[in-house]
Short mmCIF file of C-alpha atoms in Angstrom, two decimals:
data_model
loop_
_atom_site.label_atom_id
_atom_site.label_comp_id
_atom_site.label_asym_id
_atom_site.label_seq_id
_atom_site.Cartn_x
_atom_site.Cartn_y
_atom_site.Cartn_z
CA MET A 175 140.58 -77.99 -188.84
CA LYS A 176 136.91 -78.74 -189.44
CA GLN A 177 134.13 -76.59 -190.85
CA LEU A 178 130.54 -76.82 -189.63
CA VAL A 179 127.25 -75.01 -190.00
CA CYS A 180 125.87 -74.25 -186.57
CA ILE A 181 122.38 -75.51 -185.71
CA GLY A 182 122.29 -73.85 -182.27
CA CYS A 183 120.03 -71.04 -183.48
CA PRO A 184 118.34 -69.99 -186.75
CA ARG A 185 121.36 -67.95 -187.94
CA GLY A 186 123.29 -70.97 -189.25
CA CYS A 187 126.76 -69.52 -188.72
CA ARG A 188 129.64 -71.10 -190.62
CA LEU A 189 132.05 -72.30 -187.97
CA THR A 190 135.66 -73.31 -188.10
CA ILE A 191 136.96 -75.47 -185.26
CA GLU A 192 140.51 -76.47 -184.60
CA GLU A 193 142.13 -78.41 -181.78
CA LYS A 194 145.41 -77.06 -180.43
CA ASP A 195 147.12 -78.52 -177.38
CA GLY A 196 143.91 -80.21 -176.22
CA GLU A 197 141.86 -77.03 -176.49
CA PHE A 198 139.24 -76.24 -179.13
CA ILE A 199 139.42 -72.92 -180.94
CA VAL A 200 136.15 -71.90 -182.60
CA SER A 201 135.66 -69.03 -184.99
CA GLY A 202 132.72 -67.77 -187.04
CA ASN A 203 130.15 -68.04 -184.25
CA SER A 204 127.87 -65.08 -183.55
CA CYS A 205 126.79 -66.30 -180.13
CA PRO A 206 128.04 -68.57 -177.32
CA ARG A 207 125.79 -71.40 -178.52
CA GLY A 208 127.92 -71.67 -181.65
CA LYS A 209 131.04 -72.42 -179.66
CA ALA A 210 129.19 -74.94 -177.48
CA PHE A 211 127.76 -76.64 -180.58
CA ALA A 212 131.15 -76.88 -182.28
CA VAL A 213 132.88 -78.34 -179.23
CA SER A 214 130.02 -80.81 -178.75
CA GLU A 215 130.29 -81.89 -182.40
CA MET A 216 133.97 -82.62 -181.93
CA THR A 217 133.70 -84.41 -178.59
CA MET A 218 130.25 -86.07 -178.44
CA PRO A 219 127.78 -85.13 -181.18
CA LYS A 220 124.10 -85.35 -180.25
CA ARG A 221 120.89 -85.25 -182.22
CA THR A 222 117.14 -85.33 -181.69
CA ILE A 223 114.71 -87.80 -183.23
CA CYS A 224 111.15 -87.18 -184.40
CA SER A 225 109.24 -90.18 -185.74
CA THR A 226 105.96 -92.08 -185.43
CA VAL A 227 104.88 -95.23 -183.63
CA LYS A 228 102.21 -97.68 -184.72
CA THR A 229 98.95 -97.87 -182.80
CA SER A 230 96.17 -100.44 -182.64
CA PHE A 231 93.52 -97.75 -183.23
CA PRO A 232 91.91 -97.50 -186.69
CA ASP A 233 91.11 -93.80 -186.18
CA ALA A 234 94.84 -93.05 -185.68
CA PRO A 235 97.11 -95.79 -187.05
CA VAL A 236 100.28 -93.85 -186.14
CA LEU A 237 101.18 -91.32 -183.45
CA PRO A 238 103.98 -88.74 -183.73
CA VAL A 239 106.75 -89.03 -181.13
CA ARG A 240 110.12 -87.49 -180.30
CA VAL A 241 112.90 -87.98 -177.80
CA SER A 242 112.67 -85.78 -174.70
CA ASP A 243 116.30 -84.65 -175.05
CA ASP A 244 119.18 -85.02 -177.49
CA ILE A 245 120.79 -88.45 -177.77
CA PRO A 246 124.29 -89.46 -178.85
CA LYS A 247 124.47 -89.42 -182.66
CA ASP A 248 125.80 -92.98 -182.78
CA LYS A 249 122.63 -94.24 -181.00
CA ILE A 250 120.12 -92.93 -183.56
CA PHE A 251 119.61 -96.23 -185.37
CA ASP A 252 119.40 -98.18 -182.09
CA VAL A 253 116.72 -95.82 -180.76
CA MET A 254 114.84 -96.00 -184.07
CA ARG A 255 114.78 -99.82 -183.78
CA GLU A 256 113.15 -99.44 -180.36
CA ILE A 257 110.62 -96.92 -181.70
CA ASN A 258 109.77 -99.14 -184.67
CA ALA A 259 109.13 -102.10 -182.36
CA VAL A 260 106.36 -100.28 -180.46
CA THR A 261 102.64 -100.65 -181.11
CA LEU A 262 100.52 -98.55 -178.75
CA THR A 263 97.47 -100.32 -177.35
CA GLU A 264 96.35 -97.62 -174.92
CA ARG A 265 95.30 -94.05 -175.53
CA ILE A 266 97.84 -91.48 -174.37
CA GLY A 267 98.27 -87.72 -174.67
CA ARG A 268 100.95 -85.22 -175.60
CA GLY A 269 104.02 -85.48 -173.38
CA ASP A 270 103.21 -89.00 -172.17
CA ALA A 271 106.09 -91.46 -172.32
CA VAL A 272 105.89 -94.10 -175.03
CA ILE A 273 109.28 -95.58 -174.07
CA LYS A 274 110.78 -94.59 -170.72
CA ASN A 275 114.56 -94.25 -170.48
CA VAL A 276 115.12 -95.64 -173.98
CA LEU A 277 118.27 -97.78 -174.10
CA GLY A 278 119.26 -96.46 -170.68
CA LEU A 279 120.17 -93.10 -172.24
CA GLY A 280 118.23 -91.08 -169.67
CA VAL A 281 115.71 -89.80 -172.23
CA ASP A 282 112.14 -90.84 -172.95
CA VAL A 283 110.37 -91.24 -176.25
CA ILE A 284 107.26 -89.08 -175.79
CA ALA A 285 104.03 -88.47 -177.68
CA THR A 286 103.82 -85.11 -179.44
CA SER A 287 100.09 -85.18 -180.15
CA ASP A 288 96.77 -85.60 -178.36
CA LEU A 289 95.48 -87.57 -181.34
CA LEU A 290 94.80 -90.63 -179.17
CA LYS A 291 93.65 -88.77 -176.07
CA GLN A 292 90.41 -90.12 -174.61
CA LYS A 293 87.57 -87.70 -175.22
#
């Protein structure tokens, strides 16, 4: 038996999850997202990353970025190494890919600001 706090919605339900005969039994969830979150945490936990990348522009030395979808939890440090290795030399806008298909995970690292957008 494992206890979790659900992050599927703002409620933060306290979940209990137990595996019996190859099936997961979840209790404490107020919505279906709680059950999905608990099963995901037991089988393949995923997370999102928000960070910054360096730029070569003095007016904006860093640009905020995030991954376009959740990534496997065990890949967080690998993805962060890729993000930290980037220095942007061209001006991009919100939603533009900074790193396409990072580590072959099927997600992009995208800009979350128009800070560098050409005016």
